[in-house]
Coordinates of N, CA and C in Angstrom, one line a residue:
Chain A
D1 N -14.7 -3.9 -5.4 CA -14.7 -3.9 -3.9 C -13.5 -5.0 -3.4
S2 N -12.7 -4.7 -2.6 CA -11.6 -5.5 -2.0 C -12.2 -6.6 -1.0
G3 N -13.3 -6.3 -0.4 CA -13.7 -7.2 0.4 C -13.3 -6.9 2.0
V4 N -12.2 -5.8 2.1 CA -11.6 -5.5 3.4 C -12.5 -4.1 3.7
T5 N -13.0 -4.3 5.0 CA -13.9 -3.2 5.7 C -13.4 -2.6 6.8
Q6 N -13.3 -1.4 6.6 CA -12.6 -0.5 7.4 C -13.6 0.4 8.1
T7 N -13.7 0.6 9.4 CA -14.7 1.4 10.0 C -13.9 2.2 11.1
P8 N -14.3 3.7 11.4 CA -15.1 4.4 10.7 C -14.3 4.9 9.1
K9 N -15.2 5.5 8.4 CA -14.5 6.2 7.3 C -13.9 7.6 7.5
H10 N -14.4 8.1 8.4 CA -13.8 9.6 8.8 C -13.9 9.6 10.3
L11 N -12.8 10.3 11.0 CA -12.8 10.5 12.3 C -12.2 11.7 12.7
I12 N -12.9 12.4 13.3 CA -12.2 14.0 13.8 C -12.2 13.8 15.4
T13 N -11.1 14.2 15.8 CA -10.7 14.1 17.3 C -10.0 15.2 17.8
A14 N -9.8 15.3 19.0 CA -8.7 16.5 19.3 C -7.4 16.0 19.8
T15 N -6.4 16.9 20.1 CA -5.2 16.4 20.4 C -5.2 15.7 22.0
G16 N -4.4 14.8 22.2 CA -4.5 14.0 23.7 C -5.6 13.0 23.5
Q17 N -6.5 12.9 22.8 CA -7.3 11.8 22.6 C -7.1 10.4 22.4
R18 N -7.7 9.5 22.5 CA -7.6 8.1 21.9 C -8.7 7.7 21.0
V19 N -8.2 6.9 19.9 CA -9.3 6.5 19.0 C -8.9 5.2 18.8
T20 N -10.0 4.4 18.2 CA -9.7 3.1 17.8 C -10.2 2.8 16.4
L21 N -9.4 2.2 15.4 CA -9.7 2.0 14.0 C -10.0 0.6 14.0
R22 N -10.9 0.1 13.1 CA -11.3 -1.3 13.1 C -11.2 -1.6 11.6
C23 N -10.9 -3.1 11.5 CA -10.6 -3.7 10.1 C -11.2 -5.1 10.1
S24 N -12.3 -5.4 9.3 CA -12.5 -6.7 9.0 C -11.8 -7.2 7.7
P25 N -11.1 -8.2 7.8 CA -10.2 -8.6 6.5 C -11.3 -9.5 5.4
R26 N -10.8 -9.8 4.4 CA -11.3 -10.5 3.3 C -11.8 -11.9 4.1
S27 N -12.9 -12.4 3.7 CA -13.1 -13.6 4.1 C -12.1 -14.5 3.5
G28 N -11.6 -15.3 4.5 CA -10.4 -16.5 4.3 C -8.9 -15.9 4.3
D29 N -8.8 -14.7 4.8 CA -7.6 -13.9 4.6 C -7.0 -14.0 6.2
L30 N -5.9 -14.5 6.4 CA -5.6 -14.7 7.8 C -4.4 -13.5 8.4
S31 N -3.9 -12.8 7.3 CA -3.1 -11.9 7.8 C -3.7 -10.5 7.5
V32 N -3.3 -9.7 8.3 CA -3.9 -8.2 8.7 C -2.6 -7.4 8.5
Y33 N -2.7 -6.2 7.9 CA -1.6 -5.4 7.8 C -2.2 -3.8 8.2
W34 N -1.7 -3.0 8.9 CA -2.0 -1.6 9.0 C -0.9 -0.7 8.3
Y35 N -1.4 0.3 7.3 CA -0.5 1.3 6.8 C -1.1 2.8 7.2
Q36 N 0.1 3.7 7.2 CA -0.4 5.1 7.3 C 0.0 5.8 6.2
Q37 N -0.9 6.6 5.7 CA -0.7 7.3 4.3 C -0.7 8.7 4.7
S38 N 0.3 9.6 5.0 CA 0.4 10.9 5.0 C 1.1 11.8 3.9
L39 N 0.9 13.0 3.7 CA 1.3 13.8 3.0 C 2.9 14.0 3.1
D40 N 3.3 13.9 4.0 CA 4.7 14.1 4.0 C 5.7 12.7 4.1
Q41 N 5.2 11.8 4.8 CA 5.5 10.4 4.9 C 5.4 9.4 3.7
G42 N 4.2 9.8 3.0 CA 3.8 8.5 2.1 C 3.2 7.6 2.8
L43 N 3.3 6.4 2.4 CA 2.5 5.1 2.8 C 3.8 4.4 3.7
Q44 N 3.5 4.3 4.8 CA 4.5 3.7 5.9 C 3.7 2.4 6.5
F45 N 4.5 1.3 6.4 CA 4.0 0.1 7.3 C 4.0 0.3 8.4
L46 N 3.0 0.0 9.3 CA 3.0 0.0 10.6 C 3.1 -1.3 11.3
I47 N 2.3 -2.2 10.9 CA 2.3 -3.7 11.8 C 1.5 -4.8 11.0
Q48 N 2.1 -5.8 11.0 CA 1.3 -7.1 10.5 C 0.9 -8.2 11.5
Y49 N -0.1 -8.6 11.3 CA -0.8 -9.8 12.2 C -1.1 -11.0 11.3
Y50 N -0.7 -12.2 11.7 CA -1.0 -13.4 11.1 C -1.8 -14.3 12.1
N51 N -2.9 -14.6 11.7 CA -3.8 -15.5 12.6 C -3.7 -15.2 14.2
G52 N -3.5 -14.0 14.5 CA -3.9 -13.5 15.8 C -2.5 -13.2 16.4
E53 N -1.4 -13.3 15.8 CA 0.0 -13.1 16.3 C 0.7 -11.9 15.7
E54 N 1.2 -11.4 16.2 CA 2.1 -10.2 15.6 C 3.2 -11.0 14.7
R55 N 3.3 -10.5 13.4 CA 4.2 -11.0 12.3 C 5.3 -10.1 12.0
A56 N 5.3 -9.1 11.9 CA 6.3 -7.9 11.6 C 5.9 -6.5 12.2
K57 N 6.9 -5.7 12.3 CA 6.5 -4.3 13.0 C 7.3 -3.4 12.0
G58 N 6.9 -2.2 11.6 CA 7.3 -1.2 11.0 C 7.5 0.2 11.9
N59 N 7.1 1.0 11.2 CA 7.5 2.4 11.7 C 6.1 2.9 12.8
I60 N 5.9 1.9 13.6 CA 4.7 2.2 14.6 C 5.3 2.8 15.9
L61 N 4.6 3.9 16.1 CA 5.0 4.7 17.4 C 4.6 3.8 18.4
E62 N 5.1 4.2 19.7 CA 4.7 3.7 20.8 C 3.5 3.8 21.4
R63 N 2.9 5.1 20.8 CA 1.7 5.6 21.4 C 0.4 4.6 20.5
F64 N 1.0 4.0 19.6 CA 0.1 3.2 18.8 C 0.2 1.7 19.2
S65 N -1.0 1.1 19.2 CA -0.9 -0.6 19.2 C -2.1 -1.0 18.4
A66 N -1.9 -2.4 18.1 CA -2.9 -3.1 17.2 C -3.1 -4.4 17.9
Q67 N -4.2 -5.0 17.4 CA -4.1 -6.6 17.9 C -5.0 -7.2 16.9
Q68 N -4.9 -8.6 16.5 CA -5.8 -9.3 15.9 C -6.7 -10.2 16.7
F69 N -7.9 -10.3 16.6 CA -8.9 -11.0 17.4 C -8.9 -12.5 16.7
P70 N -9.6 -13.4 17.8 CA -9.7 -14.6 17.2 C -10.9 -14.9 15.9
D71 N -11.7 -13.8 15.7 CA -12.5 -13.8 14.6 C -11.8 -13.3 13.4
L72 N -10.5 -12.9 13.5 CA -9.5 -12.1 12.7 C -9.7 -10.9 12.3
H73 N -10.6 -9.9 12.8 CA -10.6 -8.7 12.7 C -9.6 -8.1 13.6
S74 N -9.2 -6.7 13.1 CA -8.0 -6.1 14.0 C -8.7 -4.7 14.2
E75 N -7.9 -4.3 15.3 CA -8.1 -2.9 15.7 C -6.6 -2.3 15.8
L76 N -6.8 -1.0 15.6 CA -5.7 -0.1 15.5 C -5.8 1.0 16.6
N77 N -5.1 0.9 17.7 CA -5.5 2.1 18.9 C -4.3 3.0 18.6
L78 N -4.9 4.3 18.5 CA -4.0 5.4 18.5 C -4.1 6.2 19.7
S79 N -3.4 6.6 20.7 CA -3.7 7.2 22.1 C -2.7 8.6 21.8
S80 N -2.7 9.4 23.0 CA -2.2 10.5 23.0 C -2.2 11.4 21.5
L81 N -3.1 11.5 21.0 CA -3.0 11.9 19.4 C -2.5 13.3 19.5
E82 N -1.5 13.4 18.3 CA -0.9 14.7 18.1 C -1.4 15.2 16.7
L83 N -1.1 16.4 16.2 CA -1.6 16.9 15.1 C -1.3 16.2 13.8
G84 N 0.4 15.7 14.2 CA 0.9 14.9 13.2 C 0.3 13.7 12.6
D85 N -0.5 13.1 13.5 CA -1.1 11.6 13.5 C -2.2 11.9 12.5
S86 N -2.6 13.1 12.0 CA -3.7 13.1 11.0 C -3.2 12.6 9.8
A87 N -3.9 11.5 9.3 CA -3.6 10.8 7.9 C -4.5 9.9 7.8
L88 N -4.3 9.1 6.8 CA -5.2 8.1 6.2 C -4.7 6.7 6.7
Y89 N -5.5 5.9 7.2 CA -4.9 4.5 7.8 C -5.7 3.6 6.9
F90 N -4.7 2.7 6.4 CA -5.2 1.6 5.7 C -5.1 0.4 6.1
C91 N -5.9 -0.6 5.9 CA -5.6 -2.0 6.3 C -5.9 -2.6 5.2
A92 N -4.9 -3.9 5.5 CA -4.7 -4.8 4.2 C -4.9 -6.1 4.7
S93 N -5.4 -7.1 4.0 CA -5.4 -8.5 4.2 C -4.8 -9.3 3.3
S94 N -4.3 -10.5 3.5 CA -3.9 -11.4 2.7 C -4.1 -13.0 3.1
V95 N -4.1 -13.8 2.1 CA -4.5 -15.3 2.7 C -3.2 -15.8 3.6
D96 N -2.0 -15.5 3.1 CA -0.8 -16.2 4.0 C 0.1 -14.9 4.2
P97 N 1.0 -15.0 5.4 CA 1.9 -14.0 5.4 C 2.7 -13.4 5.0
S98 N 3.3 -14.3 3.7 CA 4.4 -14.0 3.3 C 4.5 -13.8 1.7
N99 N 3.3 -14.4 1.1 CA 3.8 -14.3 -0.4 C 2.4 -13.8 -1.3
S100 N 1.4 -13.9 -0.8 CA 0.2 -13.7 -1.4 C -0.1 -12.1 -1.4
P101 N -1.0 -11.7 -2.6 CA -1.1 -10.2 -2.8 C -1.9 -9.7 -1.6
L102 N -1.7 -8.2 -1.5 CA -2.1 -7.6 -0.3 C -3.7 -7.2 -0.9
H103 N -4.8 -7.2 0.1 CA -5.9 -6.4 -0.6 C -6.3 -5.5 0.4
F104 N -6.4 -4.1 -0.3 CA -6.5 -2.9 0.8 C -8.1 -2.6 0.9
G105 N -8.4 -1.9 2.2 CA -9.7 -1.3 2.5 C -9.5 0.0 1.9
N106 N -10.7 0.8 2.0 CA -10.8 2.0 1.7 C -10.2 3.3 2.6
G107 N -9.8 2.6 3.9 CA -9.1 3.4 4.7 C -10.0 4.3 5.8
T108 N -9.4 4.9 6.8 CA -9.7 5.6 7.9 C -9.3 6.8 7.6
R109 N -10.0 8.1 7.4 CA -9.3 9.3 7.6 C -9.5 9.7 8.9
L110 N -8.3 10.1 9.5 CA -8.3 10.8 11.0 C -7.8 12.0 10.8
T111 N -8.6 13.0 11.6 CA -8.2 14.5 11.4 C -7.9 14.8 13.0
V112 N -6.7 15.0 13.2 CA -6.7 15.5 14.7 C -6.4 17.3 15.0
T113 N -7.5 17.6 15.7 CA -7.5 19.2 15.4 C -7.0 19.8 17.0
Chain B
G1 N 19.3 1.5 3.5 CA 18.2 0.5 3.9 C 17.2 0.3 2.5
D2 N 16.3 -0.6 2.8 CA 15.5 -1.1 1.6 C 14.6 0.1 1.2
S3 N 14.4 0.4 0.0 CA 13.6 1.7 -0.4 C 13.2 1.5 -2.0
V4 N 12.1 2.2 -2.2 CA 11.8 2.3 -3.7 C 11.6 3.8 -3.9
T5 N 12.4 4.2 -5.1 CA 12.2 5.8 -5.5 C 11.8 5.9 -6.9
Q6 N 10.4 6.5 -6.8 CA 9.8 6.6 -8.0 C 9.5 7.9 -8.5
M7 N 9.2 8.1 -9.6 CA 9.1 9.3 -10.4 C 8.4 10.4 -9.8
E8 N 8.6 11.5 -9.8 CA 8.0 12.7 -9.3 C 6.7 12.9 -9.9
G9 N 5.6 13.2 -9.4 CA 4.5 13.7 -10.4 C 4.1 15.3 -10.1
P10 N 3.2 15.5 -10.6 CA 2.0 14.6 -11.2 C 2.3 14.7 -12.6
V11 N 1.8 13.7 -13.2 CA 1.8 13.6 -14.8 C 0.6 13.8 -15.5
T12 N 0.5 14.5 -16.5 CA -0.7 15.0 -17.1 C -0.4 14.5 -18.6
L13 N -1.4 13.8 -19.1 CA -1.2 13.1 -20.6 C -2.4 13.3 -21.2
S14 N -2.3 13.2 -22.7 CA -3.5 13.2 -23.3 C -4.1 11.8 -23.8
E15 N -5.4 11.5 -23.9 CA -5.7 10.4 -24.0 C -5.0 9.8 -25.2
E16 N -4.8 8.4 -25.2 CA -4.0 7.5 -26.3 C -2.6 7.8 -26.0
A17 N -2.1 8.8 -25.3 CA -0.6 9.0 -25.2 C -0.1 7.7 -24.6
F18 N 1.3 7.7 -24.8 CA 2.2 6.6 -24.1 C 2.7 7.1 -22.8
L19 N 2.6 5.9 -21.7 CA 2.8 6.5 -20.5 C 4.2 5.7 -19.9
T20 N 4.9 6.4 -19.3 CA 6.2 5.6 -18.5 C 6.2 6.1 -17.0
I21 N 6.3 5.6 -16.2 CA 6.4 6.0 -14.7 C 7.7 5.1 -14.4
N22 N 8.5 5.9 -13.9 CA 9.8 5.3 -13.5 C 9.9 4.6 -12.2
C23 N 10.5 3.7 -11.8 CA 10.6 3.1 -10.4 C 12.1 2.3 -10.4
T24 N 13.0 2.8 -9.3 CA 13.8 2.1 -9.1 C 14.0 1.4 -7.4
Y25 N 14.8 0.5 -7.1 CA 14.8 0.2 -5.8 C 16.3 -0.4 -5.3
T26 N 16.2 -0.2 -4.1 CA 17.5 -0.7 -3.3 C 16.9 -1.6 -2.2
A27 N 17.5 -2.8 -2.5 CA 17.2 -4.0 -1.4 C 18.1 -4.8 -1.3
T28 N 18.4 -5.5 -0.2 CA 19.2 -6.4 0.1 C 18.3 -8.2 -0.5
G29 N 18.9 -8.9 -1.1 CA 18.3 -10.0 -1.4 C 17.6 -9.9 -2.6
Y30 N 16.7 -10.6 -2.9 CA 15.8 -10.7 -3.9 C 14.5 -10.3 -3.7
P31 N 14.1 -9.3 -4.1 CA 12.8 -8.6 -3.6 C 11.6 -9.1 -4.6
S32 N 10.5 -8.9 -4.1 CA 9.1 -9.1 -5.2 C 9.0 -7.6 -5.6
L33 N 8.5 -7.3 -6.7 CA 8.3 -6.1 -7.1 C 6.6 -5.8 -7.4
F34 N 6.1 -4.7 -7.3 CA 4.5 -4.7 -7.4 C 4.4 -2.9 -8.0
W35 N 3.2 -3.0 -8.8 CA 2.9 -1.7 -9.1 C 1.2 -1.8 -8.4
Y36 N 1.0 -0.9 -7.4 CA -0.6 -0.8 -7.0 C -0.9 0.7 -7.6
V37 N -2.4 0.5 -7.8 CA -3.1 2.0 -8.2 C -4.0 2.4 -7.2
Q38 N -4.3 3.6 -7.0 CA -5.4 4.0 -5.9 C -6.3 4.9 -6.8
Y39 N -7.4 4.6 -6.9 CA -8.4 5.6 -7.7 C -8.9 6.5 -6.4
P40 N -9.4 7.5 -6.7 CA -10.1 8.5 -6.1 C -10.9 8.0 -5.0
G41 N -10.8 8.1 -3.8 CA -11.6 7.8 -2.6 C -11.6 6.2 -2.3
E42 N -10.6 5.6 -2.9 CA -10.7 3.9 -2.9 C -9.1 3.7 -2.2
G43 N -9.2 2.3 -1.7 CA -7.9 1.7 -1.1 C -7.2 1.4 -2.3
L44 N -5.7 0.8 -2.3 CA -4.9 0.6 -3.1 C -5.2 -0.8 -3.8
Q45 N -5.2 -1.0 -5.1 CA -5.5 -2.2 -5.7 C -4.1 -2.8 -6.4
L46 N -3.9 -4.2 -6.2 CA -2.7 -4.5 -7.3 C -3.0 -4.6 -8.7
L47 N -2.1 -3.8 -9.1 CA -2.0 -4.0 -10.5 C -1.3 -5.0 -11.3
L48 N 0.1 -5.0 -11.0 CA 0.8 -6.1 -11.5 C 1.8 -6.4 -10.6
K49 N 2.4 -7.5 -10.9 CA 3.8 -8.0 -9.9 C 4.7 -8.6 -11.0
A50 N 6.0 -8.7 -10.3 CA 7.0 -9.6 -10.7 C 7.8 -10.2 -9.5
T51 N 8.1 -11.3 -9.7 CA 8.9 -12.0 -8.5 C 10.1 -12.3 -8.6
K52 N 10.6 -12.3 -9.7 CA 12.0 -12.7 -10.0 C 12.7 -11.9 -11.4
A53 N 14.0 -11.7 -11.5 CA 14.5 -11.0 -12.5 C 14.1 -11.4 -13.8
D54 N 14.0 -10.3 -14.8 CA 13.3 -10.7 -16.3 C 12.0 -11.0 -16.1
D55 N 11.2 -11.2 -15.1 CA 9.8 -11.5 -15.1 C 9.1 -10.2 -15.4
K56 N 8.0 -10.3 -16.4 CA 7.3 -9.3 -16.8 C 6.0 -9.2 -16.3
G57 N 5.4 -8.4 -15.6 CA 4.0 -8.2 -14.9 C 3.1 -7.2 -16.0
S58 N 1.8 -7.7 -16.2 CA 0.8 -7.3 -17.0 C -0.5 -7.3 -16.6
N59 N -1.4 -6.6 -16.8 CA -2.5 -6.4 -16.6 C -3.0 -5.0 -17.2
K60 N -4.3 -5.2 -17.7 CA -5.1 -4.1 -18.3 C -4.3 -3.2 -19.0
G61 N -3.3 -3.8 -19.7 CA -2.8 -3.2 -21.0 C -1.1 -2.5 -20.3
F62 N -1.3 -2.5 -19.1 CA 0.0 -1.9 -18.1 C 1.0 -3.1 -18.3
E63 N 2.4 -2.6 -18.1 CA 3.4 -3.9 -18.2 C 4.5 -3.2 -17.3
A64 N 5.3 -4.1 -16.8 CA 6.4 -3.4 -16.0 C 7.4 -5.0 -16.1
T65 N 8.7 -4.6 -16.2 CA 9.6 -5.5 -16.4 C 10.6 -5.5 -15.3
Y66 N 10.8 -6.2 -14.5 CA 11.8 -6.6 -13.5 C 13.3 -6.6 -13.8
R67 N 14.2 -5.6 -13.8 CA 15.3 -5.5 -14.5 C 16.3 -5.6 -13.2
K68 N 17.2 -6.5 -13.0 CA 18.1 -6.5 -12.0 C 19.2 -5.6 -12.0
E69 N 19.7 -5.5 -13.5 CA 20.7 -5.2 -13.7 C 20.8 -3.5 -13.3
T70 N 19.5 -2.8 -13.7 CA 19.3 -1.3 -13.5 C 18.6 -1.3 -12.0
T71 N 18.2 -2.3 -11.5 CA 17.3 -2.3 -10.2 C 16.1 -1.4 -10.5
S72 N 15.5 -1.8 -11.7 CA 14.2 -0.8 -12.1 C 13.0 -1.8 -12.5
F73 N 11.7 -1.2 -12.3 CA 10.6 -1.5 -12.5 C 9.6 -0.7 -13.0
H74 N 9.9 -0.2 -14.1 CA 9.1 0.9 -15.0 C 7.8 0.6 -15.3
L75 N 6.8 1.4 -14.9 CA 5.4 0.9 -15.5 C 5.2 1.7 -17.0
E76 N 4.7 0.9 -17.8 CA 4.5 1.3 -19.1 C 3.0 1.0 -19.6
K77 N 2.5 1.9 -20.5 CA 1.3 1.6 -21.2 C 1.1 2.2 -22.3
G78 N 1.0 1.6 -23.6 CA 1.0 2.3 -24.7 C 0.0 3.1 -25.0
S79 N -1.0 3.2 -24.4 CA -2.3 4.2 -24.9 C -3.1 4.3 -23.8
V80 N -3.1 5.5 -22.8 CA -3.8 5.7 -21.6 C -5.3 6.0 -21.8
Q81 N -6.1 5.9 -21.0 CA -7.6 6.2 -21.4 C -7.8 7.2 -20.0
V82 N -8.7 7.9 -20.1 CA -9.3 8.9 -19.0 C -9.3 7.9 -17.6
S83 N -10.0 7.0 -18.0 CA -10.3 6.0 -16.6 C -8.9 5.5 -16.0
D84 N -7.8 5.8 -16.7 CA -6.2 5.2 -16.0 C -6.1 6.4 -15.1
S85 N -6.7 7.6 -15.0 CA -6.5 8.7 -14.1 C -6.4 8.0 -12.7
A86 N -5.3 8.2 -11.8 CA -5.4 7.6 -10.6 C -3.7 8.0 -10.0
V87 N -3.6 7.5 -8.7 CA -2.2 7.5 -8.2 C -1.8 6.0 -8.4
Y88 N -0.3 6.0 -9.0 CA 0.3 4.8 -9.2 C 1.6 4.6 -8.1
F89 N 1.6 3.6 -7.2 CA 2.6 3.2 -6.4 C 3.6 2.1 -6.9
C90 N 4.8 2.4 -6.7 CA 5.9 1.1 -7.0 C 5.9 0.5 -5.5
A91 N 6.1 -0.7 -5.5 CA 6.3 -1.2 -4.1 C 7.4 -2.5 -4.3
L92 N 8.1 -2.8 -3.0 CA 8.6 -4.1 -3.2 C 8.5 -4.8 -1.8
S93 N 8.9 -6.2 -1.7 CA 8.5 -6.9 -0.7 C 9.6 -7.9 -0.5
L94 N 10.3 -7.9 0.6 CA 11.6 -8.5 0.9 C 11.4 -10.1 0.8
Q95 N 10.3 -10.5 0.8 CA 10.3 -12.2 0.7 C 10.9 -12.7 2.1
T96 N 11.0 -12.0 3.5 CA 11.6 -12.5 4.5 C 10.8 -13.3 5.4
G97 N 9.6 -13.5 4.9 CA 8.6 -14.4 5.8 C 7.5 -13.5 6.0
A98 N 7.8 -12.5 6.0 CA 6.7 -11.4 6.5 C 6.3 -10.6 5.0
N99 N 5.3 -10.3 4.8 CA 4.8 -9.7 3.4 C 4.6 -8.1 3.4
N100 N 5.3 -7.3 4.4 CA 5.1 -6.0 4.3 C 5.7 -5.5 3.3
L101 N 5.2 -4.4 2.3 CA 5.4 -3.7 1.5 C 6.1 -2.3 1.6
F102 N 7.3 -2.2 0.9 CA 7.8 -0.9 1.1 C 7.5 0.0 -0.2
F103 N 6.6 1.0 0.0 CA 6.0 1.9 -1.0 C 6.8 2.9 -1.4
G104 N 6.8 3.6 -2.8 CA 7.3 4.8 -3.4 C 6.3 5.7 -2.9
T105 N 6.6 7.0 -3.3 CA 5.9 7.9 -2.9 C 4.6 8.3 -3.7
G106 N 4.5 7.4 -4.8 CA 3.2 7.7 -5.5 C 3.3 8.6 -6.7
T107 N 2.8 8.3 -7.9 CA 2.7 9.3 -9.0 C 1.4 9.4 -9.4
R108 N 0.6 10.7 -9.3 CA -0.5 10.9 -9.8 C -0.4 11.1 -11.3
L109 N -1.3 10.5 -11.8 CA -1.7 10.4 -13.5 C -2.9 11.1 -13.8
T110 N -3.0 12.1 -14.4 CA -4.3 12.6 -14.8 C -4.3 12.6 -16.5
V111 N -5.2 12.0 -17.1 CA -5.4 11.9 -18.4 C -6.6 12.6 -19.1
I112 N -6.1 13.3 -20.0 CA -7.4 14.6 -20.4 C -7.8 14.2 -21.9
P113 N -9.2 14.3 -21.9 CA -9.5 13.8 -23.3 C -9.1 14.5 -24.4

């Protein structure tokens, strides 16, 4: 058990809808990362937060947004969903934003129908 | 751009066979290199890492050496077990103050008794 908690485990929704994925980092970790794992794109870095502030941005679509709250949990919001957004979304956390290992949650599987 | 190229899978080996999974990278600067493992239904777990040239990372019988001259970080294990069946990801981090990882496409390993 990595200590990173992601909810829900599975999500099925229709095109055009909006969903929110939630992540609680490991106790003591200040940095949170979001990754998308799809069959055709592999594991893609989306965005990183450190202590509530955005730290780095990757291949995150404009339809997607994220934030990290004062209690350090994070939410990834996906809107105007398309079939191609179906993927496994992983959250990871680390103690500091630049050198410490990432610890991954078990992911949220999103299916857009 | 910065990227990781990983050996295509899937790989199927008999128990106690020797394992090599090739990984090469392209990066500006001096990246840190990682191997992560993903067991079925779980998130990624850090297997081993190396932060500078000629460093050798090792864990659970797995080893990988950071070779700057060949820009490689091949994963090896002398005798695989059925419990090693998983997907293995090579990754790099640019150490630019952000800890986001660039992952390879993953190699699925199946070990048969």
